[in-house]
Coordinates of N, CA, C and O in Angstrom, one line a residue:
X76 N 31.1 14.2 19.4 CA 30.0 14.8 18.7 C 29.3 13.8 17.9 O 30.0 12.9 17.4
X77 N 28.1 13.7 17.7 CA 27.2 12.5 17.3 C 27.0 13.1 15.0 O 26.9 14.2 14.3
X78 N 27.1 11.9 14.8 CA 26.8 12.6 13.5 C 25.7 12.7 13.1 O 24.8 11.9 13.5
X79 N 25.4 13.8 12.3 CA 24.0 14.8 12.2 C 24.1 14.3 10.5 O 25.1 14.0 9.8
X80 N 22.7 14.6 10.4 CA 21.3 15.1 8.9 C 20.4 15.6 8.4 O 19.4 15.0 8.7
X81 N 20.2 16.2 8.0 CA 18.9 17.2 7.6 C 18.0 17.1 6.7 O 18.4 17.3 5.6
X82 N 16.7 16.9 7.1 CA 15.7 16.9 7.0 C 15.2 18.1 6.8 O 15.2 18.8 7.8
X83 N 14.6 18.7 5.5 CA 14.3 19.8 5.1 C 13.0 20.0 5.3 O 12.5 21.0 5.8
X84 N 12.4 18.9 4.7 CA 10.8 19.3 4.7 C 9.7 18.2 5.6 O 9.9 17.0 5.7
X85 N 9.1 18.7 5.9 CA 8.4 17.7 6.9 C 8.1 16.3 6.3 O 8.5 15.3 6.8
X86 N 7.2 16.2 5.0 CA 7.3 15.4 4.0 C 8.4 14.1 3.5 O 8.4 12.9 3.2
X87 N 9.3 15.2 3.7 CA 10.9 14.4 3.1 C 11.1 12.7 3.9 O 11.3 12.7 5.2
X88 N 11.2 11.4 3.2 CA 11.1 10.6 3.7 C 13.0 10.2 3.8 O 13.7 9.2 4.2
X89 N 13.2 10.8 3.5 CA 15.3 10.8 3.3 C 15.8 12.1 4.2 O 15.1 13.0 4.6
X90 N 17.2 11.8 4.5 CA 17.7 12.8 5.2 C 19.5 13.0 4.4 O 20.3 12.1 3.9
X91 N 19.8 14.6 4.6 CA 21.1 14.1 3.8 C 22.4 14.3 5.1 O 22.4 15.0 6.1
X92 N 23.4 13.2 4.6 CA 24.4 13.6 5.9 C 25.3 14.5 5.9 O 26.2 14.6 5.1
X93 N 25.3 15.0 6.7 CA 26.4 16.3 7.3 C 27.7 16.1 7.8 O 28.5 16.9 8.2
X94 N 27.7 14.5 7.5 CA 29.0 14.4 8.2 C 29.3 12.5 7.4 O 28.3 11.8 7.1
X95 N 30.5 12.1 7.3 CA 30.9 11.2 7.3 C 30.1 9.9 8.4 O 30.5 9.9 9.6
X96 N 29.1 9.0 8.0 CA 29.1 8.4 9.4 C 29.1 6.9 9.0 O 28.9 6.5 7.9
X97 N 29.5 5.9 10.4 CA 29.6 4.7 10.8 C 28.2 4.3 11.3 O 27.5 5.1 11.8
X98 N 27.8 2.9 11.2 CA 26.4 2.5 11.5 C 26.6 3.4 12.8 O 27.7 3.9 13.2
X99 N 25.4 3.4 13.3 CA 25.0 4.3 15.0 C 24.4 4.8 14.5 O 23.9 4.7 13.4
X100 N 24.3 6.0 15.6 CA 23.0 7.2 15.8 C 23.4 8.2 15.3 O 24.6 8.6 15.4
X101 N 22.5 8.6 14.7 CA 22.5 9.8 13.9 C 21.4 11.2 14.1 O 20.2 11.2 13.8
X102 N 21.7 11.8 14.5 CA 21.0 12.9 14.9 C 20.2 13.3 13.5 O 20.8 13.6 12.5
X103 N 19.0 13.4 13.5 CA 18.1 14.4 12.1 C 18.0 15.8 13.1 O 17.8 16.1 14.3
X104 N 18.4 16.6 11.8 CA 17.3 18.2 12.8 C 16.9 18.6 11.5 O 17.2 18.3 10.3
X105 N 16.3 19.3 12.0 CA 15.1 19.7 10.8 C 13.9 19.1 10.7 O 13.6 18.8 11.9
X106 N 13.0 18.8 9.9 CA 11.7 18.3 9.5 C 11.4 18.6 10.8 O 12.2 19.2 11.6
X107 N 9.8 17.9 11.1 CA 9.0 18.5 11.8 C 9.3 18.5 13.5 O 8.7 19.3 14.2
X108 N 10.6 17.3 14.1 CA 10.9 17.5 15.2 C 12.6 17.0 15.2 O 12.9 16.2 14.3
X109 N 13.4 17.3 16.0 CA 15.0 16.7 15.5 C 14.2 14.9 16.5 O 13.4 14.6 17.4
X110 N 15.2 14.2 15.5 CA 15.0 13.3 15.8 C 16.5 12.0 15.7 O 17.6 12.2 15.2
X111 N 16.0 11.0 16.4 CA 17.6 10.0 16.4 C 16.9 9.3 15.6 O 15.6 9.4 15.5
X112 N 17.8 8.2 14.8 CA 17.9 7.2 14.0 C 19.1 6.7 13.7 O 19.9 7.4 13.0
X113 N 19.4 5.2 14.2 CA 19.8 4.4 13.3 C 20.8 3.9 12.4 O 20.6 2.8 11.9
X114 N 21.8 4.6 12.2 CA 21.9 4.1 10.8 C 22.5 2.7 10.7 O 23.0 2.2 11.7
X115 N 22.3 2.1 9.4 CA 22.4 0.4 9.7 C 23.9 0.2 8.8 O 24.1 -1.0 8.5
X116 N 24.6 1.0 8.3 CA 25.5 0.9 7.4 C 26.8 2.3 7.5 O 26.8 3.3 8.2
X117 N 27.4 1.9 6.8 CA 28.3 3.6 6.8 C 27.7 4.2 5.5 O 27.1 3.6 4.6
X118 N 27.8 5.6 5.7 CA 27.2 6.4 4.8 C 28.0 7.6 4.5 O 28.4 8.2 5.5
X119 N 28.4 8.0 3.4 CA 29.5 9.4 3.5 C 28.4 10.8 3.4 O 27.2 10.7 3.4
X120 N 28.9 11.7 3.4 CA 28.3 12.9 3.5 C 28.4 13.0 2.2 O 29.1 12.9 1.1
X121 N 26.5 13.7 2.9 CA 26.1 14.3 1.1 C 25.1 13.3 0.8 O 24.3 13.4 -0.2
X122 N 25.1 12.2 1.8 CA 24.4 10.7 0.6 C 23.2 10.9 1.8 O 23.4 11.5 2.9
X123 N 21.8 10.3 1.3 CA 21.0 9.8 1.7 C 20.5 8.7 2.7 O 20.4 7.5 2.4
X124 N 20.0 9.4 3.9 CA 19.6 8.0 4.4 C 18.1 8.0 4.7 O 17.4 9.0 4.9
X125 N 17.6 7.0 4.7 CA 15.7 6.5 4.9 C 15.4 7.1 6.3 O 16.3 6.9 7.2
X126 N 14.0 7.9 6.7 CA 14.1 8.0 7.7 C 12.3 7.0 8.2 O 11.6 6.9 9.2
X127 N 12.3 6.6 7.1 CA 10.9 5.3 7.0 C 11.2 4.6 6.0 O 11.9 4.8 5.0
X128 N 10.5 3.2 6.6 CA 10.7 2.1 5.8 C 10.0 2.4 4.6 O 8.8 2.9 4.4
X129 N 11.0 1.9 3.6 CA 10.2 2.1 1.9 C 9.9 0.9 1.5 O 10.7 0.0 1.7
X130 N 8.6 0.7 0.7 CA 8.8 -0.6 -0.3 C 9.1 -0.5 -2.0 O 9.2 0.6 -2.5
X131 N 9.1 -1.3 -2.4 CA 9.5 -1.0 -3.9 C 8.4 -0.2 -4.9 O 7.4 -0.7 -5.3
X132 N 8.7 0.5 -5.0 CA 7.9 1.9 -5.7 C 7.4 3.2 -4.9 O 6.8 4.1 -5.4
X133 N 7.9 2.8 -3.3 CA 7.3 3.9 -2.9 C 7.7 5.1 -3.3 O 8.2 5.0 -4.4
X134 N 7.6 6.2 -2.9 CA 8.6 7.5 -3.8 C 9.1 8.0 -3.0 O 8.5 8.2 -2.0
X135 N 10.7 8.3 -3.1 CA 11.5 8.8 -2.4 C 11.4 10.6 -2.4 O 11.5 11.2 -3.5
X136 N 11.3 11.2 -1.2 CA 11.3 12.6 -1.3 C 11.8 12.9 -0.3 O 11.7 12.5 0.8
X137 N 12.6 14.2 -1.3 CA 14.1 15.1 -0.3 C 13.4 16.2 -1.3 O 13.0 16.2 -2.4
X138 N 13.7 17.6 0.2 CA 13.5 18.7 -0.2 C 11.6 18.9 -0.5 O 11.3 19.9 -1.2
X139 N 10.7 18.1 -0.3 CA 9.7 18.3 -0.4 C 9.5 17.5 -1.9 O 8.5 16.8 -1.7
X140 N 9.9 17.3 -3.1 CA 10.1 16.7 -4.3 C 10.0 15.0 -4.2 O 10.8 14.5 -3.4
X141 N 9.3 14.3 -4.7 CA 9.8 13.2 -5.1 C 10.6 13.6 -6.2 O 10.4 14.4 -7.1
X142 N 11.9 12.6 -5.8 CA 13.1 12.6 -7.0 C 13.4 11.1 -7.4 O 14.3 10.7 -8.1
X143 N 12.4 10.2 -6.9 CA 12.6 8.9 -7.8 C 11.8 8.0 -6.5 O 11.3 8.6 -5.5
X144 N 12.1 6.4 -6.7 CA 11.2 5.7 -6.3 C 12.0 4.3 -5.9 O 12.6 3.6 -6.7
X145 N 11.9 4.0 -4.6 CA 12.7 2.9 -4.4 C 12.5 1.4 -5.0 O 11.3 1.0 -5.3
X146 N 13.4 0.8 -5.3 CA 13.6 -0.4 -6.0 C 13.6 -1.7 -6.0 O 13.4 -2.6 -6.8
X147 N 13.9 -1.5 -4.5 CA 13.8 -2.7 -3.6 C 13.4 -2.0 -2.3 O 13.3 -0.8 -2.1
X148 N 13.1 -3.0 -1.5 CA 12.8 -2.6 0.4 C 14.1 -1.9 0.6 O 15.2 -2.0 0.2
X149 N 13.1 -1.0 1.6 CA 15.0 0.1 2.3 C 14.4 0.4 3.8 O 13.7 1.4 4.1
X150 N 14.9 -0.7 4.7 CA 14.9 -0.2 5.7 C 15.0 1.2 6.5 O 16.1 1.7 6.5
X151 N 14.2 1.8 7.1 CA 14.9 3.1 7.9 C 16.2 3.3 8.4 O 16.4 2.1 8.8
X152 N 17.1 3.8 8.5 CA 18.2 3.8 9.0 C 19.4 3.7 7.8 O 20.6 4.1 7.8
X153 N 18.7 3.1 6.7 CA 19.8 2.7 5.1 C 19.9 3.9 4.4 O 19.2 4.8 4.3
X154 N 21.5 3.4 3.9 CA 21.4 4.2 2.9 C 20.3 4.0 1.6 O 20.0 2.9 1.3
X155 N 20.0 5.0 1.0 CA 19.5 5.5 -0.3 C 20.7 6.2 -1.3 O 21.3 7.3 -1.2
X156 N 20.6 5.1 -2.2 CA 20.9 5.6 -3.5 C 21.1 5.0 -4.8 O 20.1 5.2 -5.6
X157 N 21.8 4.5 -5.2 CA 21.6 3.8 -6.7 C 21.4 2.4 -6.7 O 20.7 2.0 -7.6
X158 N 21.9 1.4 -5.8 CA 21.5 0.2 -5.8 C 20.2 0.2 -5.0 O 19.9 -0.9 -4.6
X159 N 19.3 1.2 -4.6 CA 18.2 1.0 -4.1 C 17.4 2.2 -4.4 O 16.9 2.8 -3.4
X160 N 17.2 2.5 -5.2 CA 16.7 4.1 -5.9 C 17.0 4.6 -7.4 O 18.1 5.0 -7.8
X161 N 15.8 4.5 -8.0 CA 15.4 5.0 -9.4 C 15.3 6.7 -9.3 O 15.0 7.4 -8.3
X162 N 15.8 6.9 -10.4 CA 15.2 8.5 -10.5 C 14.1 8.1 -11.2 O 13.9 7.1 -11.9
X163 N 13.3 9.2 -10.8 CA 12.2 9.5 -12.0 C 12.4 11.1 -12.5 O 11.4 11.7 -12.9
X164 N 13.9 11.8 -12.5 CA 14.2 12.9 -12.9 C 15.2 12.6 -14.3 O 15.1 13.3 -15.3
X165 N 16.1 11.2 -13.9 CA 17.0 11.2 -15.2 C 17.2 9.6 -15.3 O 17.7 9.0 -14.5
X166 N 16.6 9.2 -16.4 CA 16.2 7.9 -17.0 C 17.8 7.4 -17.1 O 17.8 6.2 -17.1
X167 N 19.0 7.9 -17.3 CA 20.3 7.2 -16.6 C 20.9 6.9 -15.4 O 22.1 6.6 -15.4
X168 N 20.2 6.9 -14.4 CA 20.6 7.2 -13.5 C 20.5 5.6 -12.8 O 20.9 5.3 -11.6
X169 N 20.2 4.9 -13.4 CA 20.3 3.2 -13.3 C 21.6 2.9 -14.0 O 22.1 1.8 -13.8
X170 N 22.0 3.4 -14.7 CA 23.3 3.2 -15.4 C 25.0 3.7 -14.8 O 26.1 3.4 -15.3
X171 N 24.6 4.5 -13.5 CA 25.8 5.0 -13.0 C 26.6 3.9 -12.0 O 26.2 2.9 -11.4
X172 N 27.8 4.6 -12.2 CA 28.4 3.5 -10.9 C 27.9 3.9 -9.7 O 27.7 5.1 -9.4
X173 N 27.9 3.0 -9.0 CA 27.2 3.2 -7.4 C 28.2 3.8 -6.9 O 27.6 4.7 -6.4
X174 N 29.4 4.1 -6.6 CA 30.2 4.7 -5.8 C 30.9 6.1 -6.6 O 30.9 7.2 -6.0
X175 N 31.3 6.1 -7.8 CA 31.5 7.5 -8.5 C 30.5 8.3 -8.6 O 30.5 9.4 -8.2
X176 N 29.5 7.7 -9.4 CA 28.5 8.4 -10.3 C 28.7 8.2 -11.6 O 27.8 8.4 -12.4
X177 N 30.0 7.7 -12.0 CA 30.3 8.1 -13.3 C 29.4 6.9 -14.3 O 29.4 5.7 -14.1
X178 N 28.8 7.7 -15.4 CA 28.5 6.8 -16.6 C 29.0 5.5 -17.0 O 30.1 5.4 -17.7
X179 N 28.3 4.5 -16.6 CA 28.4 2.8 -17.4 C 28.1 2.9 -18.7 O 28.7 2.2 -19.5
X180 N 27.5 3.4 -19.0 CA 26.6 3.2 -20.4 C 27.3 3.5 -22.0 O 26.9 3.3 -23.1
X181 N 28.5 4.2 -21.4 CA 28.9 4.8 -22.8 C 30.4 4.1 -22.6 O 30.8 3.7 -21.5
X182 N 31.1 3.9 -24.3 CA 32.4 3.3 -24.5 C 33.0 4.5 -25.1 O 32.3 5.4 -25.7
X183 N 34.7 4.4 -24.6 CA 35.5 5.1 -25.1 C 36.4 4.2 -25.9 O 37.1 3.3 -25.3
X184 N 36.3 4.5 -27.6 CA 36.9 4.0 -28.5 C 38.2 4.7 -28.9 O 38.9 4.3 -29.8

């Protein structure tokens, strides 16, 4: 079985994954036609991948919403997320670790 993504809104330049995947093909269904892409990297489920090339500030949008703005170039097929993606929802969100989430920013004394 091929691993799949979904694309909610026709708009949406991201897709989220449905499944665990290894670089290859990745099925989109949803947005405006199911579509293959790419992926250039492993990606876990739940995360983000580009389904257009971004440049640095373009705005990233899932679910119809821009929810932040890329940071650097992101090839189609890449993952999206904190080492290549600003929120413009939560001004911490450059402060997280890339693989937890959890808060850099604060000390435990």
């Amino acid at each position: 079985m091929m691993t799949r993504a979904f694309q909610v809104q026709p708009q949406d330049n991201v897709a989220t994954l449905l499944d665990d995947a290894v670089a290859g093909p990745v099925e989109i269904a949803g947005g405006p036609a199911n579509q293959l892409i790419q992926l250039r990297e492993p990606v876990k489920l739940g995360h983000k991948v580009a389904l257009a090339n971004l440049r640095p500030g373009d705005a990233v949008v899932k679910l119809g919403v821009p929810i932040g703005h890329a940071t650097k170039p992101i090839e189609r097929g890449s993952w999206v997320h904190l080492h290549n993606l600003a929120s413009d929802l939560d001004e911490r969100s450059g402060t997280l670790d890339l693989q937890s989430g959890a808060p850099t920013d604060t000390r435990y004394e």
